mmCIF file of C-alpha atoms in Angstrom:
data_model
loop_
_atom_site.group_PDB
_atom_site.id
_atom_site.type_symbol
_atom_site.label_atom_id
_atom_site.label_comp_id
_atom_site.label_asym_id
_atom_site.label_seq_id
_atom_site.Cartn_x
_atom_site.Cartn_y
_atom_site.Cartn_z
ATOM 1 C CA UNK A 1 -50.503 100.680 46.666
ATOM 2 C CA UNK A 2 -46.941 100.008 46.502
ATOM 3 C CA UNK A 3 -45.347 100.870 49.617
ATOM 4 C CA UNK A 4 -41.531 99.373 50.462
ATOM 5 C CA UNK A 5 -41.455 97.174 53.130
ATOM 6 C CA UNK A 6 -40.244 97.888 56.596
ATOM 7 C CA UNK A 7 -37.431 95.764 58.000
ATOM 8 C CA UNK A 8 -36.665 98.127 60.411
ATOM 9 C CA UNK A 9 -40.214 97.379 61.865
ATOM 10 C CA UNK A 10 -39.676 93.833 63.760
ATOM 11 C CA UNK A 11 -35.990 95.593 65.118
ATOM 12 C CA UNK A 12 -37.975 98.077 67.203
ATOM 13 C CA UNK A 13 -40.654 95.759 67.674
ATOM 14 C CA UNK A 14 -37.828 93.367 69.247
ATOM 15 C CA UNK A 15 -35.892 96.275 71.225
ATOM 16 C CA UNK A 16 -39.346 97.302 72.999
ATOM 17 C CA UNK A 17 -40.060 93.542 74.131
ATOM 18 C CA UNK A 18 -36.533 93.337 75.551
ATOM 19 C CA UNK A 19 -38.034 95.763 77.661
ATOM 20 C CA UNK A 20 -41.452 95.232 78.399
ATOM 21 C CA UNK A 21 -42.576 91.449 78.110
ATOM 22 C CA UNK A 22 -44.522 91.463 74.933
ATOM 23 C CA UNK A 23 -46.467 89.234 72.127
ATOM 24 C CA UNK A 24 -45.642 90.260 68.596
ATOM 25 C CA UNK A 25 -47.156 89.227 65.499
ATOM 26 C CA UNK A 26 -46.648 90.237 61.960
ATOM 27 C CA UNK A 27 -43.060 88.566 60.593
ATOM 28 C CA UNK A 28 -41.760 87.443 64.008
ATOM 29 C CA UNK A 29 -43.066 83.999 64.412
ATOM 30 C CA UNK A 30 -39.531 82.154 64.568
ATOM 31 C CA UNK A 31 -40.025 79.161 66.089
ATOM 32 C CA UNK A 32 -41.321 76.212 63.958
ATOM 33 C CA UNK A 33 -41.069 72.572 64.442
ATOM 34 C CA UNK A 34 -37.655 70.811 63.939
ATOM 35 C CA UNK A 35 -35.504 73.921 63.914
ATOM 36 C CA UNK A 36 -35.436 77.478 63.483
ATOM 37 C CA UNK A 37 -37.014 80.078 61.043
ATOM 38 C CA UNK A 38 -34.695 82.350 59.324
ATOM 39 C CA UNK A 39 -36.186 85.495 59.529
ATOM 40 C CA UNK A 40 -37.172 86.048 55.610
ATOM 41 C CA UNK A 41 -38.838 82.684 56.603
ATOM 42 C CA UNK A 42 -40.527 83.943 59.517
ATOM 43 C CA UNK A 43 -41.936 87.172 57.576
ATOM 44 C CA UNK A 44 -43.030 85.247 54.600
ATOM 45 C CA UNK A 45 -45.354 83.138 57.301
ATOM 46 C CA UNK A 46 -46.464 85.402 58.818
ATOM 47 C CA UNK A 47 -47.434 88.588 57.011
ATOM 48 C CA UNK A 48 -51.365 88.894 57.971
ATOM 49 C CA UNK A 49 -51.269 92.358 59.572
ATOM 50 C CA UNK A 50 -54.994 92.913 58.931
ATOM 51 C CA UNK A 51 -57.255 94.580 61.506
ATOM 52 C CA UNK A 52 -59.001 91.816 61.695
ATOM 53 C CA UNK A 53 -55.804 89.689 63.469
ATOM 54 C CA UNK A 54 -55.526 92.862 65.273
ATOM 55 C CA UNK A 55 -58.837 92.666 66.996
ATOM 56 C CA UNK A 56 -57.944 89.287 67.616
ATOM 57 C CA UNK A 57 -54.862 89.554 68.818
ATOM 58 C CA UNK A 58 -56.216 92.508 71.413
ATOM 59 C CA UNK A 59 -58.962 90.356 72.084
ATOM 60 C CA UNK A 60 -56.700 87.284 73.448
ATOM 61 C CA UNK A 61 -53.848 89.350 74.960
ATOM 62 C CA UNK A 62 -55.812 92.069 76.686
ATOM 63 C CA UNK A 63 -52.089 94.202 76.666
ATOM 64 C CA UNK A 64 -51.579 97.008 78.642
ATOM 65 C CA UNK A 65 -49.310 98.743 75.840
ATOM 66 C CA UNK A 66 -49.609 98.853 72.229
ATOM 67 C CA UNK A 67 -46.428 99.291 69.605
ATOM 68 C CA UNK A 68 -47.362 100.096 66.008
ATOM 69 C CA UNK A 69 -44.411 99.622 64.193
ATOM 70 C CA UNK A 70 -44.853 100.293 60.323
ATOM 71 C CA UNK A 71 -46.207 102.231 57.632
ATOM 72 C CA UNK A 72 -48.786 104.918 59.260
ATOM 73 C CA UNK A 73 -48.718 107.533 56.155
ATOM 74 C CA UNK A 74 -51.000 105.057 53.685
ATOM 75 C CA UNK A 75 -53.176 107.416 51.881
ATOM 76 C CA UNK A 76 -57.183 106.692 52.356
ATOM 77 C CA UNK A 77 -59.661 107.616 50.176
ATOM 78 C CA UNK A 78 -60.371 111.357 51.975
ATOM 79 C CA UNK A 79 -56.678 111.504 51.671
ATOM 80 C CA UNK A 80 -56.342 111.105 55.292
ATOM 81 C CA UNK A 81 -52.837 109.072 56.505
ATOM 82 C CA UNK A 82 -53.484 105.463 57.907
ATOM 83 C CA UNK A 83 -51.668 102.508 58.860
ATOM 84 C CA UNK A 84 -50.722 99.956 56.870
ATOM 85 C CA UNK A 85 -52.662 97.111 57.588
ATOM 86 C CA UNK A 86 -51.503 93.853 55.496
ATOM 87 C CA UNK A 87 -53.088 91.040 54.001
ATOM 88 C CA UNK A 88 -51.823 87.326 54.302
ATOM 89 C CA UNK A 89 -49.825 88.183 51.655
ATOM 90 C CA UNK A 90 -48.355 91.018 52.873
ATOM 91 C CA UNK A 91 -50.071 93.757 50.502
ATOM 92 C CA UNK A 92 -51.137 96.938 52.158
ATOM 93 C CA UNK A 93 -54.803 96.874 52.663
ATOM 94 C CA UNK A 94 -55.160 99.919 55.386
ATOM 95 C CA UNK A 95 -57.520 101.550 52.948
ATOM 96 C CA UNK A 96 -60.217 99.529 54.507
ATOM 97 C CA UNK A 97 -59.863 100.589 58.051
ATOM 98 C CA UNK A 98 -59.746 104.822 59.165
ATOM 99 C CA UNK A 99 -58.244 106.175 61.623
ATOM 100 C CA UNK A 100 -61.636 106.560 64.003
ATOM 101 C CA UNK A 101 -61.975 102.793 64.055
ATOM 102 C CA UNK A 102 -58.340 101.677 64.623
ATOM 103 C CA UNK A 103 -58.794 104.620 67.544
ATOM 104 C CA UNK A 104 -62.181 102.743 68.412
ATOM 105 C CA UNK A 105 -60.659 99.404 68.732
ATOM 106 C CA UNK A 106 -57.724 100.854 70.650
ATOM 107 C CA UNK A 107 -59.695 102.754 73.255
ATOM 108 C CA UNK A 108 -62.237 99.795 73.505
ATOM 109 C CA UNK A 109 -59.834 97.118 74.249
ATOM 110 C CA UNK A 110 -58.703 99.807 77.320
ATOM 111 C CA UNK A 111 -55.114 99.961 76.348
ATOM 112 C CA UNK A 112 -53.061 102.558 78.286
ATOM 113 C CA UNK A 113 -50.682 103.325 75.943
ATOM 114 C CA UNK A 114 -50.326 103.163 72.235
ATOM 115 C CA UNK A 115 -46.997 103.868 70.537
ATOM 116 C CA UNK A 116 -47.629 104.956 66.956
ATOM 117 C CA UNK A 117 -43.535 104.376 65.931
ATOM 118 C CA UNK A 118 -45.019 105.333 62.034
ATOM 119 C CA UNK A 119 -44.795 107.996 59.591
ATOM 120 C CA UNK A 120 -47.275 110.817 60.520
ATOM 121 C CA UNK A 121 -49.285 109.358 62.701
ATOM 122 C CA UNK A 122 -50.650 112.272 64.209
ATOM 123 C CA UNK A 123 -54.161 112.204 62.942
ATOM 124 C CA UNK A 124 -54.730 108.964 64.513
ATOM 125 C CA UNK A 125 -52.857 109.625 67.799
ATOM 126 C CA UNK A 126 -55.583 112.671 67.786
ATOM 127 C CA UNK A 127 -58.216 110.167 67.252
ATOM 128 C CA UNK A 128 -56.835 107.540 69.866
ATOM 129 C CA UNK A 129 -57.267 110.773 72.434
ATOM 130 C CA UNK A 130 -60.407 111.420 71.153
ATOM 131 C CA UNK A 131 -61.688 108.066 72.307
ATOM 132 C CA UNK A 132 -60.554 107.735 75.078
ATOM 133 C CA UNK A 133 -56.576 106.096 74.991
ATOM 134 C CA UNK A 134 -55.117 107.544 78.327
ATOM 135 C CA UNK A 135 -51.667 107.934 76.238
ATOM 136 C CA UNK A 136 -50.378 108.213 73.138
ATOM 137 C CA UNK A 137 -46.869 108.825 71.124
ATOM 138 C CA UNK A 138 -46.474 109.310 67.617
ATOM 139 C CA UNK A 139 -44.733 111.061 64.660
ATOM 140 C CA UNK A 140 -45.958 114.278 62.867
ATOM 141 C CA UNK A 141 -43.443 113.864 60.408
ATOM 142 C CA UNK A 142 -41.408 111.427 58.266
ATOM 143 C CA UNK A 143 -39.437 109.309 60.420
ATOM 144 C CA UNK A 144 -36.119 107.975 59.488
ATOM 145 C CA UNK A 145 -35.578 103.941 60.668
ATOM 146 C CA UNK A 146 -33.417 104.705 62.750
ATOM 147 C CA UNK A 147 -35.031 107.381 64.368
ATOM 148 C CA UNK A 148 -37.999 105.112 65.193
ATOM 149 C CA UNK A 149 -35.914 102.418 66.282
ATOM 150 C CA UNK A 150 -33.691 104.755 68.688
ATOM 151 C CA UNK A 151 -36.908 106.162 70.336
ATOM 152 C CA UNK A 152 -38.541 102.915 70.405
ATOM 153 C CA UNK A 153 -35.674 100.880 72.179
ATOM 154 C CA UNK A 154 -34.908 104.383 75.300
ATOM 155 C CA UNK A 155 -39.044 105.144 75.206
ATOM 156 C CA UNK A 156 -39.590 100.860 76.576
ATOM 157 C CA UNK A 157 -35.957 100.613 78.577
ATOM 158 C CA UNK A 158 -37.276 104.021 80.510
ATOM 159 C CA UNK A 159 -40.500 102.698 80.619
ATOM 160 C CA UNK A 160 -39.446 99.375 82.205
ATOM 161 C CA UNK A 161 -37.529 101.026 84.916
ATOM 162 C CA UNK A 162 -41.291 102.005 86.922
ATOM 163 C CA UNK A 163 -41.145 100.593 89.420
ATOM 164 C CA UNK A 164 -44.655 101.261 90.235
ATOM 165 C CA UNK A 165 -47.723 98.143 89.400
ATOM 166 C CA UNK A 166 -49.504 100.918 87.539
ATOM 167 C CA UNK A 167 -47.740 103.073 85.106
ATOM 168 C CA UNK A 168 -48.648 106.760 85.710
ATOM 169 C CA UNK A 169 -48.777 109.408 82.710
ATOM 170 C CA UNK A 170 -45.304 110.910 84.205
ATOM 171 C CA UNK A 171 -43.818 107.633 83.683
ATOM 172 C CA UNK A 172 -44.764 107.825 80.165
ATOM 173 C CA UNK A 173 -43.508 111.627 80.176
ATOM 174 C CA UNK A 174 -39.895 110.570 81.483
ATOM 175 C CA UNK A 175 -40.007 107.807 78.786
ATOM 176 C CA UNK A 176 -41.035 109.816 75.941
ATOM 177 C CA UNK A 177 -38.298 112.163 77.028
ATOM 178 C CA UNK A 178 -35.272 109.712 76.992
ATOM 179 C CA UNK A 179 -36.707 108.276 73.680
ATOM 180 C CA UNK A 180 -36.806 111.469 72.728
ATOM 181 C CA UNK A 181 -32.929 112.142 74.087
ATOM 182 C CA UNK A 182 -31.516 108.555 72.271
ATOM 183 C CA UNK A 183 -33.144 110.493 68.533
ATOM 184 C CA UNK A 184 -31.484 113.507 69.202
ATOM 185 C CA UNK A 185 -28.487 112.926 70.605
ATOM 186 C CA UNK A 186 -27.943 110.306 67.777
ATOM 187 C CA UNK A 187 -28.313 112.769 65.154
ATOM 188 C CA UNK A 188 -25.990 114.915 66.958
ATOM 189 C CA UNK A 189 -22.952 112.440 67.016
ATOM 190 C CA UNK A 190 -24.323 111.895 63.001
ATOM 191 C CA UNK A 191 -24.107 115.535 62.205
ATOM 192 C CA UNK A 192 -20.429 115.762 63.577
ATOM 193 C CA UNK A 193 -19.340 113.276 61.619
ATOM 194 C CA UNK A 194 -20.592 114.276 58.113
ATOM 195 C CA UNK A 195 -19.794 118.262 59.116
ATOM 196 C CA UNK A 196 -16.992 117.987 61.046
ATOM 197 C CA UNK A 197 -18.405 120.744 63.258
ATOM 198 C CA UNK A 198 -19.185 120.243 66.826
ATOM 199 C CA UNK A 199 -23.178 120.648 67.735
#
């Protein structure tokens, strides 16, 4: 399918790990030898998003907390939303993969938190709780860029501020809420602006 591509997607992948230490892949490999990657340079490398890296990559890293940042409204074949898994060279292949197995890797690999920072990602959040994820955020609806990457960067600062060894669902609770908080209150300041009324 042909689905624009999501530059916003490494920014709020980059504002969560200033948060939370963190391993990204997908477009964010920038160091090479003898210099530095620009970034078009570092997301033409590295564009294998396939579920197959991410089974890998949950494999090796055994993570505690897992950030989908991208396209999660890819139509399947039952017309059920996925995520936009990529191929190598960088083509949306999520059609492949449904929402119960992503949810199945997910809950397998005994991650306590998944962050579903996508367009409608509600089916699978369901899923993810239907297997077993202790936690899970995500978008019913369309989600503006900056939207996700407001809620992305106060959901991980919040989060980063336990100061507890195990993160407990009401730290995830006062997270979501200040994520929540940086969305609205941003639209508010927008709406002021373009209106000229005061909200």
């Amino acid at each position: 399918p042909d689905v624009p591509s999501l530059k916003q997607a490494l920014n709020d992948a980059l504002a969560a790990s200033h948060a939370i230490p963190a391993h990204i892949f997908g477009g964010t490999q920038y160091s090479k030898v003898g210099g530095k990657r620009t970034l078009q340079e570092a997301q033409t490398a590295d564009r294998d998003c396939s579920f197959a890296r991410l089974k890998e990559e949950l494999s090796a890293k055994k993570p505690w907390y897992f950030l989908f940042s991208g396209h999660a409204d890819v139509t399947g074949p039952c017309r059920e939303k996925r995520l936009g898994f990529t191929n190598s060279e960088g083509q949306i292949t999520s059609t492949e993969v449904d929402n119960d197995q992503v949810a199945e890797l997910l809950a397998r690999s005994q991650v306590r938190l998944v962050v579903l920072n996508g367009c409608e990602s509600l089916e699978l959040a369901k899923a993810c709780i239907r297997k077993g994820v202790p936690a899970v955020v995500c978008w019913e609806t369309v989600v503006p860029d900056e939207a996700a990457y407001l809620f992305v960067r106060g959901f991980f600062r919040k989060l980063a501020e336990s100061q507890e060894a195990v993160v407990s669902k009401d730290d995830f609770a006062r997270a979501f809420d200040v994520g929540k908080e940086a969305v609205v209150s941003k639209k508010s300041v927008h709406l002021t602006v373009e209106s000229g009324e005061r909200s």
